[in-house]
Short mmCIF file of C-alpha atoms in Angstrom, two decimals:
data_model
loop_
_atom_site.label_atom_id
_atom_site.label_comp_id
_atom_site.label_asym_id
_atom_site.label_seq_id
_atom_site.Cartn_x
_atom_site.Cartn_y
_atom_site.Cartn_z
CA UNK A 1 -50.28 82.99 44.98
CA UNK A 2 -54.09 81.76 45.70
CA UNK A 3 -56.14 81.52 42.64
CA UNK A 4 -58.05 83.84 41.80
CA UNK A 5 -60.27 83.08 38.90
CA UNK A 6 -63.85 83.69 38.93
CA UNK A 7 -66.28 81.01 37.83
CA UNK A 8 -69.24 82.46 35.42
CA UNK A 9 -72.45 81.31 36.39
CA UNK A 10 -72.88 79.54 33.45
CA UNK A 11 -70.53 77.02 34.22
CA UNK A 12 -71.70 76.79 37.23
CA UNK A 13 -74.67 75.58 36.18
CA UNK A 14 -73.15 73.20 33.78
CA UNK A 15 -70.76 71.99 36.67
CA UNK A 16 -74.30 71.44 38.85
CA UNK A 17 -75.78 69.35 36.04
CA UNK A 18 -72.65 66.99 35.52
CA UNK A 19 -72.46 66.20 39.21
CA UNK A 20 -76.36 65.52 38.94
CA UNK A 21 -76.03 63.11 35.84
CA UNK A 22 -73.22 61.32 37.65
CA UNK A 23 -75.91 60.99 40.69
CA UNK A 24 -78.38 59.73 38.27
CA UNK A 25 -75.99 57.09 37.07
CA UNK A 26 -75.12 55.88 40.73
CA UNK A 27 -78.55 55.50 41.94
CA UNK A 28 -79.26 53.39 38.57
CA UNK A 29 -76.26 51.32 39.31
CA UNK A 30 -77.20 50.73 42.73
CA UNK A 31 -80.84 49.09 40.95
CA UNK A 32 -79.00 46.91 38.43
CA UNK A 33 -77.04 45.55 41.20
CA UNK A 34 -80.03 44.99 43.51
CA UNK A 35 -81.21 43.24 40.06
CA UNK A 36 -78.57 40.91 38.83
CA UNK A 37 -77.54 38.76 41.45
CA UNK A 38 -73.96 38.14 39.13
CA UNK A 39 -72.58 41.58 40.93
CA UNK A 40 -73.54 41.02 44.14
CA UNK A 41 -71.55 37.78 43.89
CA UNK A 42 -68.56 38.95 42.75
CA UNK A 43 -68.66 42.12 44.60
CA UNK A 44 -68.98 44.33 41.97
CA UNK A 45 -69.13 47.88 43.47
CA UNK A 46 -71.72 49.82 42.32
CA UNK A 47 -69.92 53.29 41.69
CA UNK A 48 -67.75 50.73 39.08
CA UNK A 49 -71.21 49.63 37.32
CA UNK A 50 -71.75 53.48 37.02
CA UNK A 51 -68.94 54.31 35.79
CA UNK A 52 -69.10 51.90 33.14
CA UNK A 53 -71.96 52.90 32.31
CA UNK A 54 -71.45 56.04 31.68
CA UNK A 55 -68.37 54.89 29.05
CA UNK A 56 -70.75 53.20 27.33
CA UNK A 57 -73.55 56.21 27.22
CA UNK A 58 -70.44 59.03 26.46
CA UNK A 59 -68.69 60.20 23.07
CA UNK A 60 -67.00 56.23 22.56
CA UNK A 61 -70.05 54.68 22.81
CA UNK A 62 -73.58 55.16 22.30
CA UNK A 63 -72.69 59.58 22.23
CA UNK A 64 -76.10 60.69 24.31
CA UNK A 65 -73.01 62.08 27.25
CA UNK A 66 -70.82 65.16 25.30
CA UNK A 67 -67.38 65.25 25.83
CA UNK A 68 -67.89 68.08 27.88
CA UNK A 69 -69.87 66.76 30.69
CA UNK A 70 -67.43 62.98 30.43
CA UNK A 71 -64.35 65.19 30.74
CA UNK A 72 -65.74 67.16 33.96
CA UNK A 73 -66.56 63.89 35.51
CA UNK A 74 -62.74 63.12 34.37
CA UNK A 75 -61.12 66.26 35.90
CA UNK A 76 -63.67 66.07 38.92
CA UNK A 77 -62.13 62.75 39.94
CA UNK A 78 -58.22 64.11 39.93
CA UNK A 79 -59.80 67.12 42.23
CA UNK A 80 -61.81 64.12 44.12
CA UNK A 81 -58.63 62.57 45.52
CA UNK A 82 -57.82 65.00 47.64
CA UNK A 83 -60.78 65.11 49.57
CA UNK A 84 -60.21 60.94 50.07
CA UNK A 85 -56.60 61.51 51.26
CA UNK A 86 -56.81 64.39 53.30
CA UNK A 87 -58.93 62.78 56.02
CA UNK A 88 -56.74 59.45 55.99
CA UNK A 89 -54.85 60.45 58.99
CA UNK A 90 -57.32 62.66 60.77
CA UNK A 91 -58.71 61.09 64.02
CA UNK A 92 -55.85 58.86 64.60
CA UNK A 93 -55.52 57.96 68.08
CA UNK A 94 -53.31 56.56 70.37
CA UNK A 95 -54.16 52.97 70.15
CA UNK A 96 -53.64 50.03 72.10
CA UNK A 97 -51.12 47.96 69.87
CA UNK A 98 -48.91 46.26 73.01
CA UNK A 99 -47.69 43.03 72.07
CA UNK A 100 -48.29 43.76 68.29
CA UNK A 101 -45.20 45.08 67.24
CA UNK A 102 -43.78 42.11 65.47
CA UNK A 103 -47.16 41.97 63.49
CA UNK A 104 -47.54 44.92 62.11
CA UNK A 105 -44.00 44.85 60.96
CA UNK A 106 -44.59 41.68 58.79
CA UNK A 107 -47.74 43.17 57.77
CA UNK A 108 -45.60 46.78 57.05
CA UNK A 109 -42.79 44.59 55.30
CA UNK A 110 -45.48 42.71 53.39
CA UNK A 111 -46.67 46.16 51.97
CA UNK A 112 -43.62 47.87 50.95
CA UNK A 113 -42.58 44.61 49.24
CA UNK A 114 -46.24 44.44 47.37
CA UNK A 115 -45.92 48.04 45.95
CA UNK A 116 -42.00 48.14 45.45
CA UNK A 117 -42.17 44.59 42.97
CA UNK A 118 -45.45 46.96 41.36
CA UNK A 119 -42.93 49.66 41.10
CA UNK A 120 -39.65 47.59 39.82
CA UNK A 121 -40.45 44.62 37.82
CA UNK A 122 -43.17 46.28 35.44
CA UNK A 123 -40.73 49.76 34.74
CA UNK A 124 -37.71 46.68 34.27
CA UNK A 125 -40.18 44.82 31.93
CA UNK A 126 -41.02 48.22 29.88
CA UNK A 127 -37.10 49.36 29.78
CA UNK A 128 -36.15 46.14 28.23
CA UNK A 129 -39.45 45.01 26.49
CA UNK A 130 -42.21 47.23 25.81
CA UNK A 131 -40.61 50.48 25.34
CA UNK A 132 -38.11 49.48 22.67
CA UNK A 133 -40.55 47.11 21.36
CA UNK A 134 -43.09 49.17 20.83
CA UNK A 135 -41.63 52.75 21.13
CA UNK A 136 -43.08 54.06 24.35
CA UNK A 137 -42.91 56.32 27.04
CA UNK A 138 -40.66 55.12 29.46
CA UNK A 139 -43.18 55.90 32.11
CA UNK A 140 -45.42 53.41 30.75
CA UNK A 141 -44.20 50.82 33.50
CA UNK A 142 -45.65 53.20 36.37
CA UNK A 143 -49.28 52.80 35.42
CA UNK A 144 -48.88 49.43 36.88
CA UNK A 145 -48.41 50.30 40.78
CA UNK A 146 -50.67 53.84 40.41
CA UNK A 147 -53.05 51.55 39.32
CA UNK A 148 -52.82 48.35 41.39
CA UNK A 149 -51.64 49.13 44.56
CA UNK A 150 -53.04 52.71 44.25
CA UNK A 151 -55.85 52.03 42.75
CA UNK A 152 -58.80 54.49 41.22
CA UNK A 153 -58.09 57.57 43.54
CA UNK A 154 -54.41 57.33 42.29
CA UNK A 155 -54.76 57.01 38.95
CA UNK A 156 -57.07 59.77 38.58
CA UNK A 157 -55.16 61.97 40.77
CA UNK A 158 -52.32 61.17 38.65
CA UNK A 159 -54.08 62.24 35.39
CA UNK A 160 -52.87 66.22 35.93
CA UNK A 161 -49.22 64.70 36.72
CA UNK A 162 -48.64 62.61 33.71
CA UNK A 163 -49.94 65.67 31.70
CA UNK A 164 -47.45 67.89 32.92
CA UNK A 165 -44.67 65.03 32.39
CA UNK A 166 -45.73 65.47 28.46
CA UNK A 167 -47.90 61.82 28.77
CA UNK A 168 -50.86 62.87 28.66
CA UNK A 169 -52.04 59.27 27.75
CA UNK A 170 -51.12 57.93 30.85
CA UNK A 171 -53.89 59.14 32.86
CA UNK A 172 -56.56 56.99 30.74
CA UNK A 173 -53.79 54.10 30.87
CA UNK A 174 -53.92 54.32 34.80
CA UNK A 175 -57.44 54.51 35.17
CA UNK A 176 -57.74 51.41 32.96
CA UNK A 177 -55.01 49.56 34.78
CA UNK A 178 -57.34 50.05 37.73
CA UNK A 179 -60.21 49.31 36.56
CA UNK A 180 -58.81 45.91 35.06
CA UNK A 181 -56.83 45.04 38.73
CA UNK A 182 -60.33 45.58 40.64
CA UNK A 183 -62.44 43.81 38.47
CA UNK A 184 -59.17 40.99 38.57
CA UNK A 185 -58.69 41.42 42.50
CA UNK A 186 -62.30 40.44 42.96
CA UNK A 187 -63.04 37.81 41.23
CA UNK A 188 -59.46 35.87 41.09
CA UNK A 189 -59.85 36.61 44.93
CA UNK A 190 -63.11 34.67 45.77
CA UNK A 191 -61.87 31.99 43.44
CA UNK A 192 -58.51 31.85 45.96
CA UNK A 193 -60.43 31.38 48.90
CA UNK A 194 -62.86 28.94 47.29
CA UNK A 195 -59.59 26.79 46.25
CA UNK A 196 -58.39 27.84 49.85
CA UNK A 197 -60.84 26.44 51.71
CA UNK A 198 -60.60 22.91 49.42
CA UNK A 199 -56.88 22.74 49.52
CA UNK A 200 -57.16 23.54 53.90
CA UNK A 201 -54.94 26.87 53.76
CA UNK A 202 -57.44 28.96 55.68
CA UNK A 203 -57.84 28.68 59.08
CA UNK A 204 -61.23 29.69 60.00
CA UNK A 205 -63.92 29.13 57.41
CA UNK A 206 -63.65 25.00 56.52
CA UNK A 207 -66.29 24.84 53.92
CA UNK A 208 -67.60 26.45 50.98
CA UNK A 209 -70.73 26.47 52.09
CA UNK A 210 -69.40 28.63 55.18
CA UNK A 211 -68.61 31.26 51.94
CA UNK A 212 -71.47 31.67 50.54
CA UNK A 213 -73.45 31.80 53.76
CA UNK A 214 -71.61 34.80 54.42
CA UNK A 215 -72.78 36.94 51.27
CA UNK A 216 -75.10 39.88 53.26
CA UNK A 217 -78.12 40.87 51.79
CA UNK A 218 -77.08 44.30 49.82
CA UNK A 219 -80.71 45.73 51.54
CA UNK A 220 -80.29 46.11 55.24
CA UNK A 221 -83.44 45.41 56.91
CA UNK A 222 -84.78 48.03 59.10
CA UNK A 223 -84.04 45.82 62.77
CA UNK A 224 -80.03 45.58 61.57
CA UNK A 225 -79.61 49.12 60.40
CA UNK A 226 -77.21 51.16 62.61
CA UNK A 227 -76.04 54.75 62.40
CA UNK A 228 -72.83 55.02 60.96
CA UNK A 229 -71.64 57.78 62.22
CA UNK A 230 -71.85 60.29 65.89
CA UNK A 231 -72.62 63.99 66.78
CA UNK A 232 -69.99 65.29 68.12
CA UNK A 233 -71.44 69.12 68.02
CA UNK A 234 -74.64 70.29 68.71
CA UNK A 235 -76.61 70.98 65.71
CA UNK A 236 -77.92 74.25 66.43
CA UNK A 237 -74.32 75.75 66.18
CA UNK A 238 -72.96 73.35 63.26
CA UNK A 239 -74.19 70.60 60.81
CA UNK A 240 -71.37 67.61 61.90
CA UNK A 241 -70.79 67.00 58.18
CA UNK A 242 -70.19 70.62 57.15
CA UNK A 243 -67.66 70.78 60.28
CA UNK A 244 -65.60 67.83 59.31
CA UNK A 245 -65.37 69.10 55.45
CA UNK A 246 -64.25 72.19 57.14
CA UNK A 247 -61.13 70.28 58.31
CA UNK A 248 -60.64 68.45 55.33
CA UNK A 249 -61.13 71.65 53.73
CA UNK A 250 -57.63 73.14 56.00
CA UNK A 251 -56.13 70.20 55.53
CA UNK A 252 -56.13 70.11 51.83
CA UNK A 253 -54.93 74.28 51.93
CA UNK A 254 -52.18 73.16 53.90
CA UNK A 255 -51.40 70.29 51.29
CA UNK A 256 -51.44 72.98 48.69
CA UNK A 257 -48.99 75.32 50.34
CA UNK A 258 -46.86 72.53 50.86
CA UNK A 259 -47.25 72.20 47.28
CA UNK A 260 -46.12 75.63 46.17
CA UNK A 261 -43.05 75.06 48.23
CA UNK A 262 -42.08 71.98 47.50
CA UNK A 263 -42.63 73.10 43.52
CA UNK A 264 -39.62 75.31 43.92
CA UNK A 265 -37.25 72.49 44.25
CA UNK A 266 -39.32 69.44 42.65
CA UNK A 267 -42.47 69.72 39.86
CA UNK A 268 -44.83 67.30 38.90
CA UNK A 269 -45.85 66.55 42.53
CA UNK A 270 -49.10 66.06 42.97
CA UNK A 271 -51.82 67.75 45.82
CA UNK A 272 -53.05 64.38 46.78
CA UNK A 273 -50.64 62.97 49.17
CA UNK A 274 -49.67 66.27 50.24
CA UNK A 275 -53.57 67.04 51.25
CA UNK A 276 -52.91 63.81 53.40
CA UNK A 277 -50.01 65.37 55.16
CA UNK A 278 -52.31 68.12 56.16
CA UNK A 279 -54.65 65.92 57.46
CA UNK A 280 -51.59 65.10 59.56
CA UNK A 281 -50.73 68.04 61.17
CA UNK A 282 -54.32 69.27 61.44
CA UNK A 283 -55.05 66.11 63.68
CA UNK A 284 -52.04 66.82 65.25
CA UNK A 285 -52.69 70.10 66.55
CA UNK A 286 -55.95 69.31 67.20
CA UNK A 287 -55.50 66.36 69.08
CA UNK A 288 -53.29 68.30 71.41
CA UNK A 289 -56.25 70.22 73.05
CA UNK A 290 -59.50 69.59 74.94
CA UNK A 291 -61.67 70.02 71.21
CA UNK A 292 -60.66 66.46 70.14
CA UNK A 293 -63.57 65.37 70.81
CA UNK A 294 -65.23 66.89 68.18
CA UNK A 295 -63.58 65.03 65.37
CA UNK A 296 -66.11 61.64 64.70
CA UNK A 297 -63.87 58.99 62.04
CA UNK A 298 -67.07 57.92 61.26
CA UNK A 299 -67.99 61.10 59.35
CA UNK A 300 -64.84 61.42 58.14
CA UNK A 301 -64.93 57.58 56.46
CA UNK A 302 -68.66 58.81 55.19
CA UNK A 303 -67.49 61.97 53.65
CA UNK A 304 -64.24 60.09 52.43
CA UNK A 305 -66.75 57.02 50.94
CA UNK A 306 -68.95 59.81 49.25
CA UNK A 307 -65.46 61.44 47.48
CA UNK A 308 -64.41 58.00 46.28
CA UNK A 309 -67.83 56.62 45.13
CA UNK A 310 -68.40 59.76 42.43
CA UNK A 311 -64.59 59.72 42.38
CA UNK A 312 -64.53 56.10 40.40
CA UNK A 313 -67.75 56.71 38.96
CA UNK A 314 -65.51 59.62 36.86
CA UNK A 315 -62.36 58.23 36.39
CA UNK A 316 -63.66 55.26 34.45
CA UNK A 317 -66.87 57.00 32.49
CA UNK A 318 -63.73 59.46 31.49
CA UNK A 319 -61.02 56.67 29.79
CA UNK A 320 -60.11 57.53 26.55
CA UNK A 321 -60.91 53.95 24.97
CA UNK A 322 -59.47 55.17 21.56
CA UNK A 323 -56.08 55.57 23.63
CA UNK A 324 -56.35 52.34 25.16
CA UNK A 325 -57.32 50.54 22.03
CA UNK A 326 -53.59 51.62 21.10
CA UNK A 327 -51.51 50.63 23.82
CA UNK A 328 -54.12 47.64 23.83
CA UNK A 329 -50.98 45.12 23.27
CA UNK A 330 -48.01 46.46 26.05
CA UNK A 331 -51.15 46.87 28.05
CA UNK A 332 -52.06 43.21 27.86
CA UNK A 333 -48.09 42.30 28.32
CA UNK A 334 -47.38 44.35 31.44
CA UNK A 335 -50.79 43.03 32.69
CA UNK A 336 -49.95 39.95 32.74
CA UNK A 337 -46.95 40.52 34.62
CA UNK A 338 -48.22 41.91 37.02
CA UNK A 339 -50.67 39.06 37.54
CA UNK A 340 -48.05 36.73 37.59
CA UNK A 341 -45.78 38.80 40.16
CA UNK A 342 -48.84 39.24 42.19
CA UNK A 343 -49.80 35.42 42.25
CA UNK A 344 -46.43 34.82 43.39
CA UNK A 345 -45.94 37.35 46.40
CA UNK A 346 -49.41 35.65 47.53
CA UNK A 347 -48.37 32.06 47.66
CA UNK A 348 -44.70 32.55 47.65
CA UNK A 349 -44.34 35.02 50.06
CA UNK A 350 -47.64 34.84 52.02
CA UNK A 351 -46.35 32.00 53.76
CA UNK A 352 -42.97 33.04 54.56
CA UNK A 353 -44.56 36.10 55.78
CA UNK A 354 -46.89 34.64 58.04
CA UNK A 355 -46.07 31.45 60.27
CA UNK A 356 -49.63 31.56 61.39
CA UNK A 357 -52.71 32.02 59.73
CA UNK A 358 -50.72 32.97 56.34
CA UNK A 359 -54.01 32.72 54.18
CA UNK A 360 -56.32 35.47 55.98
CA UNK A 361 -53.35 37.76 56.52
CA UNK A 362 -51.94 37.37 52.68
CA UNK A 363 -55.35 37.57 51.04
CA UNK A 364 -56.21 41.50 53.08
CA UNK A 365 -52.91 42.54 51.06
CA UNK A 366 -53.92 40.36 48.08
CA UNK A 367 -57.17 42.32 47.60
CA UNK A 368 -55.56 45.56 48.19
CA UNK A 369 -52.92 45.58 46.07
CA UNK A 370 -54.88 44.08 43.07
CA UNK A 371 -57.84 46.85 43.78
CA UNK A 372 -58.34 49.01 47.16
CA UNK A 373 -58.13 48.75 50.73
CA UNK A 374 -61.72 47.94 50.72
CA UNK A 375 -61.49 45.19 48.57
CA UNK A 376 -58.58 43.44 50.40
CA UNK A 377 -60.93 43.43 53.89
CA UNK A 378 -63.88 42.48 51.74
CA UNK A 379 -61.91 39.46 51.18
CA UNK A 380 -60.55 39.02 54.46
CA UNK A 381 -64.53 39.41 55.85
CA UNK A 382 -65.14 36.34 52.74
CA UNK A 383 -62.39 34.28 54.41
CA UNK A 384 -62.36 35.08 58.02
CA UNK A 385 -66.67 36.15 58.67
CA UNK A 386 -66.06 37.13 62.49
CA UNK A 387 -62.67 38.39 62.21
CA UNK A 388 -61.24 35.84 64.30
CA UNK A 389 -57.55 36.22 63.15
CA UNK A 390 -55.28 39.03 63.59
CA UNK A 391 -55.01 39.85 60.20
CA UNK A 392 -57.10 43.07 60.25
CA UNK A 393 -55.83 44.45 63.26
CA UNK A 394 -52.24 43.87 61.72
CA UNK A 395 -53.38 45.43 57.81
CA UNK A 396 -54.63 48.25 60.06
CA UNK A 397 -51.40 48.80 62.50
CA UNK A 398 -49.64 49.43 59.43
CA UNK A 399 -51.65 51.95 57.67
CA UNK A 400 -50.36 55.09 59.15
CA UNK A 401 -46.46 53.60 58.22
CA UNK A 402 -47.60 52.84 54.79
CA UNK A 403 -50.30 54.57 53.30
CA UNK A 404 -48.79 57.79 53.36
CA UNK A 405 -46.08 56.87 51.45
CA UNK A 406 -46.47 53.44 49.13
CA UNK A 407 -49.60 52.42 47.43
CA UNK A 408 -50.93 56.29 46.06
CA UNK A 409 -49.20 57.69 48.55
CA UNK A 410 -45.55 60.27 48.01
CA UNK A 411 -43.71 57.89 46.40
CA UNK A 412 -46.02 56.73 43.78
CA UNK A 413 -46.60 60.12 43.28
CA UNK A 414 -42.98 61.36 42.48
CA UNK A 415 -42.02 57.51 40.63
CA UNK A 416 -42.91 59.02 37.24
CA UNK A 417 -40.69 61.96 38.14
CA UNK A 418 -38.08 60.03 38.89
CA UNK A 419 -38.56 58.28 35.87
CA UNK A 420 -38.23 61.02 33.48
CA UNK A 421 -35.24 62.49 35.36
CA UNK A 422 -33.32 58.99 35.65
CA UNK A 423 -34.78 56.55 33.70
CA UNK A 424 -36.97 53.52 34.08
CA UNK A 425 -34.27 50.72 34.49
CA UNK A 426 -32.51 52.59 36.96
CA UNK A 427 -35.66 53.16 39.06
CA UNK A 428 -36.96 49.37 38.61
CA UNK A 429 -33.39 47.92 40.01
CA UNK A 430 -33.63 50.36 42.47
CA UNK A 431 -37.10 49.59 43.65
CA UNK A 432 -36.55 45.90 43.27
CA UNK A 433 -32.55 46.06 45.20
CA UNK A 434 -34.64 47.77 48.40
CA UNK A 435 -37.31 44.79 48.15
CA UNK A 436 -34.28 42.54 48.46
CA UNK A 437 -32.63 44.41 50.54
CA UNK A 438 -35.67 44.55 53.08
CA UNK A 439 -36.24 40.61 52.60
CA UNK A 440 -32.38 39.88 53.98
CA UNK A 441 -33.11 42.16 57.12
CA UNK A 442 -36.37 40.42 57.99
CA UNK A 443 -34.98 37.54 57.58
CA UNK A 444 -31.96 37.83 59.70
CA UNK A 445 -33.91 39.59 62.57
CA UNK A 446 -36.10 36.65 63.10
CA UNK A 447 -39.23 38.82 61.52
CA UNK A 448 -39.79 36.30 58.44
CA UNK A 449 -38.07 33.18 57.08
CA UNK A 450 -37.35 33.41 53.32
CA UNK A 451 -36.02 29.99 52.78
CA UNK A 452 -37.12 27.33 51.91
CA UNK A 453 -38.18 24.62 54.21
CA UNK A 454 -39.80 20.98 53.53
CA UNK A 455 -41.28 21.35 56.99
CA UNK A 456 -43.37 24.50 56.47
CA UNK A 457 -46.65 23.72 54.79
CA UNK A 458 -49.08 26.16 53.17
CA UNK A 459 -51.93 24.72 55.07
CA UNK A 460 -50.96 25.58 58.57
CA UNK A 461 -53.44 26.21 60.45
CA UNK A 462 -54.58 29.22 63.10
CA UNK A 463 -52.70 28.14 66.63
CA UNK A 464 -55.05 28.09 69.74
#
């Protein structure tokens, strides 16, 4: 059944406000980091600065936000998500990948193994430790890869699910694991390739002077700007933008009747990755006949950016900090975990991953899995300025193979399902026995080699 509810006008207008306030806050974040050269360096985003912000202005900190307006911005985010997923697989073309088969399987391998040890070892570490030790939820352990590998999009998408499960704390939890991993990601990242580029593990930039010459100007002069984005409809029939919501628009309808249906058999799935699927067969119907032309990835990655900017900018001005103040301690435990296990699938596995250029194609993967895809290239544009590896072309081979499913997509959706109806050990062996399970194949089909070897050295460098 479609809803039907009717939305007063005064809520509306209240609705029209919030959005405003949370534009307000944006533009003033942008300013402070134009200001203070300290986020600019460590890549601070500034939709993060505003949504801080706004934590400290709501009803946990200085009160001059309601709790009204904070928990729009909070339930705007979870409907936010959608509209970044949906277009994720719209506009994918057939692409010229010959030869790069072997690649983007390491780099697809790499990613299941990221989120699956984000998945097993912290829901292990809360069955044995934290949940007896502190008396839990046993989902507790799943805030870890919603948060990580899925990052703010997730969490708050994941807000509505958690609720349903009868945890409603773990939305706030999620959001804050995020919000801790990006802030991490960043800053441990630029340290890595600082240390990097001393020890000789990268094989393009050779100095740390090379870094820092690379940090862009956040103000684009007027002689470098470029349009980011094409007409691909004239103008007088149909605004571009408006035509390309429109399909994210079908795609997320189609996500929701896939929804209803798959709520007969299984509940607590969220609209999210299902939206995504719709994006999925939209493009694929579409890309079937003469009109797909008209679909620009440009606009879609603009209306997608807009989504995620106010979508951040929600999800953290809307944590509960009274809740997290609570679980302050098992958060701080399963943290560091997870910093741990992610320190070690860098160095550990980077290598074993990657017989050539290890460092550029670990640290993409690094910086996703510790924030958002965007981070992980950031640091791949830190540590390789003119994209001379193949690491990006291999992160982005494996997107359509991965995102849909790992890292916010189906299966970190259902985990905390699975959770509740099996239990968290069970589901932590499980995810870690396919991680190992997956490292024996690769290594006996010649993709990676797992053992150790006194002849393979962490500072091989890029072949020519």
């Amino acid at each position: 059944m479609l809803p039907n509810e009717v939305i007063d006008s005064g809520t509306l207008n209240n609705l029209f406000f919030y959005i405003m306030m949370m534009g307000l806050l944006l533009v003033l974040a942008v300013f402070i980091r134009l200001k203070f050269k300290i986020f600019k360096k460590y890549f601070i985003p500034a939709a993060l600065i505003a949504g801080v912000i706004g934590l400290g202005l709501g009803p946990y900190g200085l009160n001059l936000f309601s709790e009204a307006m904070v928990s729009t911005w909070g339930s705007l985010a979870g409907i936010l998500i959608s509209i970044v997923f949906a277009p994720m697989l719209l506009g994918m073309r057939k692409s010229d990948s010959k030869g790069k088969s072997k690649l983007m399987l390491r780099h697809l391998v790499y990613s299941y193994t990221a989120s699956l040890l984000q998945i097993g070892v912290p829901l292990v570490v809360a069955a044995l430790v934290i949940v007896p030790l502190f008396d839990l939820n046993e989902m507790f352990g799943t805030i870890i890869e919603v948060g990580w590998a899925g990052g703010h999009g997730t969490a708050a998408g994941m807000m509505e699910v958690y609720t349903d499960l009868g945890w409603a704390e773990g939305g706030s939890l999620a959001v804050t694991t995020a919000t801790i991993a990006i802030v991490f990601g960043i800053i441990s990242g630029v340290i890595m390739i600082n240390h990097g580029v001393k020890k000789g593990y990268t094989s393009v930039v050779k100095s740390t002077e090379e870094i820092k010459g690379e940090n862009k100007d956040d103000l684009i002069n007027i002689e470098n700007q470029k349009l980011n984005s094409k007409g691909t409809l004239n103008p007088d029939m149909v605004e571009g933008y408006a035509f390309h919501l429109g399909l994210i628009s079908i795609a997320v309808i189609i996500g929701w009747f896939i929804q209803q249906f798959v709520t007969l058999f299984v509940t607590g799935i969220p609209l999210f990755p299902l939206a995504m699927i719709g994006g999925l067969i939209v493009n694929a119907i579409i890309m079937r006949t003469k009109y797909s032309v008209t679909i620009d990835k440009h606009t879609l990655n603009r209306i997608q950016g807009l989504a995620l900017d106010f979508l951040v900018l929600g999800a953290v001005a809307s944590i509960q900090i009274p809740v997290v103040i609570n679980f302050a301690l098992p958060l701080l435990i399963i943290t560091a975990v997870s910093i741990a296990l992610l320190l070690w699938y860098f160095y550990y596995l980077g290598p074993k991953f990657f017989p050539e250029e290890w460092f550029e194609n670990a640290i993409v993967h690094y910086g996703a899995y510790s924030g958002v895809t965007a981070i992980g290239l950031m640091l791949l544009r830190t540590a390789d300025p003119e994209m001379k590896t193949e690491a990006g072309q291999g992160f982005a081979l494996r997107a359509p193979f991965y995102s849909p499913i790992l890292g916010g997509g189906l299966i970190t959706s259902i985990i905390p399902v699975l959770v509740v109806n099996s239990g968290a050990l069970l589901i932590g062996l499980g995810a870690i026995g396919i991680v190992i399970i997956l490292l024996i194949i690769s290594h006996f089909t010649g993709l990676i080699n797992i053992m150790p070897s006194r002849s393979v050295k962490l500072s091989r460098a890029r072949s020519n």
